[in-house]
Backbone as a ProteinNet text record, in pm:
[ID]
protein_1_A
[PRIMARY]
MSRARIYAAAVTLAALAVVVRMRKGGGLTDLDAAFKSKLQRVFARLRRKGHRPILHEGIRTAAEQDELYAQGRTKPGAIVTWTTESSHETGRAADVLDGRVIPSGEHKGKTVMWGSYGDATSERMAAEFFADLGAAAKAEGLEWGGSWRTPDQ
[TERTIARY]
18298.5	18168.3	18186.7	18166.2	18165.1	18053.8	18065.1	17975	17845.9	17716.9	17602.8	17609	17563.2	17555.4	17411	17402.5	17272.9	17346.1	17275.3	17306.5	17193.3	17241.7	17133.8	17192.1	17105.5	17156	17175.5	17301.9	17336.6	17269.9	17228.4	17150.5	17135.2	17289.8	17323.8	17331.6	17232.1	17266.5	17176.3	17182.4	17074	17134.1	17266.8	17283.9	17308.4	17237.3	17210.6	17120.3	17149.1	17087.3	17064.2	17004	16943.7	16831.7	16763.1	16624.5	16589.7	16452	16418.9	16358.5	16394.8	16311.2	16370.9	16252.2	16279.5	16323.7	16465.1	16527.9	16490.9	16514.2	16500.7	16574.5	16524.7	16590.5	16564.4	16489.1	16478.9	16387.5	16314.1	16268.1	16341	16258.2	16287.5	16327	16279.4	16265.6	16414.5	16484.5	16615	16735.9	16715.9	16787.7	16872.9	16982.1	17017.9	16938.9	16893.8	16799.6	16830.1	16957.9	16973.8	16971.4	17038.2	17036.9	16868.4	16812.8	16685.8	16576.7	16588.8	16542.7	16577.3	16707	16775.8	16677.8	16694.2	16648.9	16491.5	16401.6	16276.8	16280.3	16323.5	16334.8	16359.4	16477	16520.5	16390.2	16308.9	16195.5	16075.9	16057.9	15950.7	16014.7	16103.1	16183.1	16116.2	16171	16121.1	16008.2	15888.4	15752.1	15692.9	15746	15739.8	15755.3	15859.8	15892.1	15809	15707.8	15621.9	15660.2	15777.9	15852.6	15786.5	15794.6	15767.2	15872.3	15960.7	16098.1	16062.9	16110.3	16108.7	16236.7	16226.4	16349.7	16370.9	16458.8	16491	16515.9	16657.3	16723.6	16756	16763.9	16845.3	16929.1	16918.3	17012.8	17046.9	17162.1	17187	17290.3	17334.9	17392.8	17540.2	17634.7	17787.2	17763.4	17707.5	17682.8	17622.7	17522	17450.3	17547	17603.2	17710.9	17817.2	17863.2	17953.5	17902.1	17747.4	17687.1	17673.9	17644.3	17642.4	17817.8	17886.5	18016	18062.5	18001.6	18055.7	18010.7	17871	17822.7	17908.5	17902.5	18008.3	18132	18178.6	18321.6	18339.2	18276.8	18272.3	18144.9	18030.5	17902.2	17838.8	17736.3	17667.9	17650.9	17613	17569.6	17653.7	17590.1	17695.6	17739	17850.2	17912.5	17805.8	17793.1	17689.2	17748.1	17834	17898.4	18062.4	18142.1	18284.6	18361.5	18274	18319.8	18245.4	18326.4	18260.9	18229.1	18285.3	18202.8	18161.4	18037.6	17914.8	17824.8	17809.8	17735.1	17585.1	17578.7	17452.1	17431.2	17548	17562.2	17529.2	17557.2	17523.9	17400.1	17322.4	17213.7	17225.9	17313.8	17356.6	17372.1	17307.3	17282.6	17134	17112.2	17009	17012.2	16938.1	16950.8	16780.1	16771.8	16653.8	16631.8	16504.7	16494.4	16334.6	16306.9	16212.7	16080.6	15990.7	15862.3	15760.6	15789.6	15650.3	15643.7	15514.2	15501.4	15497.3	15592.1	15586.2	15469.4	15405.9	15284.5	15263.1	15352.8	15323.1	15458.9	15421.7	15512.3	15522.4	15618.4	15631.5	15633.2	15680.8	15688.4	15587.5	15481.1	15354.3	15312.3	15291.2	15247	15353.8	15494.7	15584.8	15631.4	15700.6	15772	15927.5	15924.9	16083.8	16212.7	16194.1	16310.3	16418.3	16533.6	16636.6	16631.8	16559.5	16520.4	16613.4	16633.8	16696.5	16608.2	16503.3	16429.6	16516	16571.8	16635.6	16557.8	16441.4	16358.9	16390.4	16361.9	16385.5	16300.8	16165.4	16063.4	16149	16181.1	16212.4	16363.2	16435.7	16562.1	16571.7	16488.6	16473.5	16404.1	16314.3	16262	16328.6	16432.2	16520	16651.7	16652.9	16751.2	16737	16614.3	16541.3	16510.1	16502.1	16493.9	16599.3	16715.1	16825.3	16902.7	16880.7	16944.7	16864.6	16741.9	16672.4	16717.3	16708.9	16782.7	16913.1	17007.1	17137.3	17145.2	17045.2	17047.6	16964.7	16881.3	16806	16890.2	16971.4	17038.6	17166.5	17241.8	17330.4	17279.4	17130	17074.7	17085.2	17045	17072.3	17165.7	17295.7	17420	17441.6	17378.6	17434.5	17506.4	17568	17676.3	17586.6	17604	17503.2	17612.3	17572.9	17691.4	17680.5	17562.7	17596.6	17708.1	17761.5	17894.5	17987.6	17987.1	18143	18236.1	18337	18425.1	18438.5	18358.8	18298.5	18176.3	18046.7	17918.5	17861.7	17797.6	17737.9	17624.4	17632.3	17523.9	17433.9
12769	12784	12738.7	12843.6	12801.4	12706.8	12672.2	12580.3	12628.3	12587.6	12656.3	12634.9	12806.3	12786.8	12836.1	12827.8	12884.8	12941	13051.9	13167.6	13162.7	13183.7	13191.4	13278.2	13360.6	13441.3	13337.4	13384.9	13318.7	13326.6	13258.5	13268.8	13372	13384.1	13486.2	13640.8	13693.9	13831.8	13925	13950.5	14058.7	14175.5	14187.4	14326.2	14395.1	14265.8	14282.8	14421.3	14527.3	14623.3	14625.4	14520	14523.9	14544.5	14614.6	14636.7	14513.4	14442.2	14349.5	14404	14348.7	14403.6	14300.3	14282.1	14205.9	14296.3	14300.8	14373.1	14343	14423.3	14420.8	14257.9	14163.7	14015.2	13935.8	13948.6	13899.5	13763.3	13712.7	13615.8	13515.3	13392.7	13268.7	13285.8	13357.2	13342.6	13376.2	13469.6	13480.2	13414.1	13297.5	13226.1	13100.2	13082.5	12992.3	12853.1	12785.2	12673.7	12578.9	12501.6	12412.5	12434.5	12559.5	12598.1	12627.4	12689.9	12680.9	12594.7	12470.6	12344.8	12275.9	12315.5	12247.2	12337.8	12455.9	12541	12532	12486.9	12467.8	12321.2	12225.4	12115.9	12158	12213.3	12276.9	12342.9	12425	12465.4	12372.4	12284.4	12157.7	12093.2	12073.4	11981.1	12077	12182.5	12293	12298.7	12305.2	12302.4	12196.8	12049.8	11941.1	11943.8	11993.1	11986.5	12121	12218	12292.5	12440.8	12455	12568	12665.8	12786.9	12864.7	12961.7	12894	12950.9	13076.7	13189.2	13315	13320.1	13347.8	13394.5	13540.4	13559.4	13715.6	13765.6	13701.5	13764.6	13643.5	13680.9	13554.1	13644.3	13662.3	13737.2	13896.6	13906.2	14070.4	14137.2	14252.7	14303.2	14303.4	14343.2	14373.5	14478.5	14594.1	14729.8	14681.7	14642.4	14570	14485.1	14408	14367.7	14429.4	14530.9	14628.6	14719.2	14734.9	14821.7	14737.7	14629.6	14514.2	14501.1	14514.8	14493.8	14614.3	14716.6	14856.7	14886.6	14779.7	14798.3	14762.5	14862.5	14792.5	14826.6	14891.9	14886.3	15091	15096.1	15269	15327.4	15243.7	15252.6	15247.3	15307.4	15253.6	15109	15030.6	14912.6	14800.4	14706.6	14577.6	14526.4	14439.9	14384.6	14250.6	14225.9	14135.5	14036.5	14091	13994.1	13996.6	13880.2	13916.5	13891.4	13944.2	13923.8	14059.6	14105.6	14173.5	14084.2	13939.2	13847.9	13745.6	13737.2	13667	13585.8	13472.6	13362	13424.4	13517	13585.3	13647.9	13710.4	13762.3	13670	13541.5	13459	13393	13412.9	13325.6	13209.1	13199.4	13062	13058.4	13181.6	13206.4	13235.7	13225.6	13269.4	13296.4	13403.2	13435.6	13390.6	13303.7	13228.2	13260.9	13315.4	13361.7	13264.6	13276.8	13201.9	13282.3	13234	13314.2	13298.6	13180.5	13164.8	13264.2	13309.8	13394.7	13365.5	13427.8	13384.5	13386.5	13268.3	13262.6	13296.6	13338.3	13426	13507.6	13562	13680	13782.8	13860.6	14007.7	14034.5	13939.2	13977.3	13912.5	13879.7	13777.8	13825.5	13751.4	13806.5	13878.2	13882.3	13916.5	13779.8	13825.7	13714.4	13679.1	13573.9	13515.2	13595.2	13601.8	13615.8	13551.9	13647	13612.7	13563.5	13569.1	13567.5	13651.5	13779.5	13867.2	13965.1	13921	14033.2	14051.6	13938.8	13918	13854.7	13762.1	13700.8	13545.1	13492.5	13309.4	13258.2	13303.8	13219.2	13238.8	13376	13410	13317.1	13329.4	13291.3	13131	13051.4	12930.6	12881.4	12937.5	12916.1	12919.3	13053.6	13085.7	12952.6	12893.5	12815.1	12692.3	12663.1	12512.5	12532.3	12649.5	12673	12665.7	12734.4	12758.2	12603.5	12535.2	12412.3	12318.7	12328.9	12238.1	12279.8	12437.5	12485.6	12426.1	12425.1	12386.5	12207.5	12136.7	12012.6	11995.3	12064	12049.8	12095.7	12197.6	12234.3	12128	12091.6	11946.3	11830.3	11829.9	11692.9	11719.5	11824	11882.7	11908.3	11900.5	11903.8	12072.9	12133.4	12283.8	12304.1	12398.3	12464.8	12566.7	12542	12639.6	12729.3	12824.8	12936.9	12933.9	12888.7	12866.2	12772.9	12695.3	12578.9	12663.6	12774	12831.4	12866.1	12862.1	12905.2	13035.3	13127.3	13241.7	13261.6	13209.7	13172.2	13320.2	13287.2	13394.3	13464.5	13600.9	13689.9	13738.8
13283.7	13354.7	13523.6	13603.6	13777.8	13806.8	13895.7	13948.5	14004.7	13973.8	14024.9	14168.8	14241.6	14377.8	14431	14549.4	14627.9	14751.8	14738	14862.3	14926.7	15095.5	15163.3	15245.3	15339.4	15449.7	15543.7	15641.9	15760.2	15860.3	15946.9	16046.4	16154.3	16181.6	16278	16243.3	16183.1	16128.7	16175.8	16300	16391.2	16362.7	16332.9	16271.8	16139.3	16038.1	15921.2	15897.7	15821	15779	15642.1	15594.4	15435.4	15429.1	15341.1	15330.2	15224.8	15283.2	15186.3	15093.2	14970.6	14843.5	14736.4	14645.6	14492.1	14417	14340.2	14248.9	14143.1	14037.2	13888.9	13898.8	13806.6	13778.7	13903.5	13987.7	14112.6	14072.6	13972.6	13986.1	13899.5	13866.9	13827.3	13669.6	13600.3	13451.5	13409.8	13464.5	13393.9	13423.5	13543.7	13587.1	13452.7	13492.2	13392.3	13416.1	13290.7	13288.5	13399.4	13389.8	13474	13625.1	13642.9	13758.7	13831.1	13768.2	13777.7	13825.3	13729.9	13742.2	13900.8	13918.5	14068	14171.9	14122.9	14261.1	14259.8	14171.2	14185.3	14246.6	14247.6	14304.4	14463.3	14494.9	14632.5	14694.7	14618	14654.9	14733.7	14624.9	14617.5	14745.8	14757.5	14886.2	14990.8	15025.2	15127.9	15146.8	15038	15074.7	15128	15083.8	15127.3	15305.7	15344	15509.3	15565.9	15498.3	15581.5	15528.7	15482.9	15475.2	15380.2	15337.5	15259	15180.5	15100.2	15026.1	14965.5	14982.8	14876.6	14829.9	14678.6	14618.7	14617.6	14701.2	14761.7	14613.9	14591.2	14427.8	14362.6	14240.2	14156.9	14085.4	13939.6	13870.1	13914.7	13882.8	13924	13824.7	13791	13685.2	13781.6	13705.5	13756.3	13854.3	13818.6	13904.5	14039.4	14026.5	14131.3	14222.7	14186	14267.6	14329.6	14247.1	14277.8	14437.9	14379.8	14485.6	14680.2	14608.4	14725.2	14813.9	14691	14759.5	14839.4	14803.3	14868.5	15000.3	15013.2	15127.8	15285.6	15368.4	15466.2	15456.7	15337.3	15307.9	15280.5	15139.8	15135.9	15141.1	15191.8	15194.6	15325.9	15352	15520.1	15490.5	15596.1	15606.1	15677.3	15666.8	15694.7	15570.4	15607.6	15455.1	15435	15320.4	15266.9	15161.6	15121.5	15016.2	15022.9	14977.8	14988.9	14845.9	14725.6	14617.9	14543.5	14424.8	14325.4	14173.4	14185	14092.7	14158.3	14101.1	14164	14058.8	14105.4	14005.1	13991.8	14072.8	14028.3	13899.9	13868.4	13729.5	13605.4	13613.4	13523.1	13514.3	13622.8	13682.6	13725.9	13792.3	13842.2	14023.4	14058.1	14207.5	14250.8	14379.6	14441.5	14628.7	14615.9	14766.4	14808.9	14897	14913.5	15085.9	15111.9	15243.9	15292.2	15418.8	15445.6	15476.4	15437.6	15372.7	15503	15578.9	15664.9	15795.3	15821.8	15934.4	16067	16151.3	16272.3	16374.9	16407.3	16484.1	16613.4	16673.5	16816	16896.6	16974.9	17024.2	16976.4	17034	16998.8	16839.2	16713.3	16612.8	16545.7	16581.3	16547.5	16415.1	16297.1	16180.1	16102.7	16122	16040.2	15964.8	15835.4	15776.6	15840.4	15891	15924.7	15843.7	15702.8	15634.9	15684.7	15747.3	15789.3	15929.6	16004.6	16128.5	16234.9	16184.8	16261.8	16348	16392	16495.5	16615.1	16661.3	16802.7	16893.5	16831.9	16921.3	16902.7	17024.9	17033.9	16904	16884.8	16786.3	16642.6	16601.3	16441.3	16424.8	16524.8	16528.3	16498.5	16600.1	16571.2	16450.4	16380.2	16283.3	16155.9	16181.7	16056.1	16042.2	16159	16171.9	16124.6	16187	16086.1	15962	15885.1	15764.6	15681.5	15729.7	15672.4	15698.2	15777.7	15782.2	15700	15684.5	15563.5	15429.8	15376.5	15269.5	15228.9	15328.8	15313	15266.8	15354	15306.9	15155.8	15133.5	15020.3	14885.3	14917.4	14800.5	14764.5	14893.6	14875.5	14799.8	14847.3	14795	14594.1	14605.7	14470.5	14360	14481	14398.1	14397.1	14455.4	14469.9	14578.4	14542.2	14662.6	14771.4	14923.2	14992.5	15060.7	15037.4	15080.2	15219	15319.1	15486	15491.1	15403.7	15449	15404.7	15348.7	15324.9	15432.4	15415.5	15543	15620.6	15511.4	15524.1	15495.5	15573.1	15526.9	15438.8	15320	15247.6	15346	15341.1	15437.6	15315.5
[MASK]
+++++++++++++++++++++++++++++++++++++++++++++++++++++++++++++++++++++++++++++++++++++++++++++++++++++++++++++++++++++++++++++++++++++++++++++++++++++++++

C-alpha cells in the first residue's frame, strides 16, 4: 500500500492550460476512508485560516490518468503529471485548489484556483493558500506534492 498523498497545483503555473472541471469521482465519497478523514481535517485547518479549499479531483481511473499523462506529450497542453500510476486511482490522492474570490483588481470576482491569472493579487493569494495547504497536509501526516523535487502540477 503506497503512502497517502495530497497533490496540489504548484503556484507558478501561469502557462497551465487545464480546464477547471470536476471529473467523475471528484467528490470525497469514493476516497480511501483513512485518507478522506485526513483530508477533511486538512480542509478544516484551511477554513480556520480563512481559506475556501476546493476538491478539484479525487479518485480517477487508470484511463483518466493516462489521458493526463499524455497532455503535453502526445496531446496538446502543458504537462500536468509525471506518472501513469497515481494514488488517485486508489482514492489516496486529491487535487486541492483555492476557492476564495479575488477581492479587487482586473480579475475581481474570479475564483483564485491556481492563481495563474498573471496578476499580483491572485498569485499572492494562491501562494498563501498553497503554503498553508502544504503545512496542513504535513500536520496530518500526508505527503504534499508541492514539496517534491519536481512539484506536482
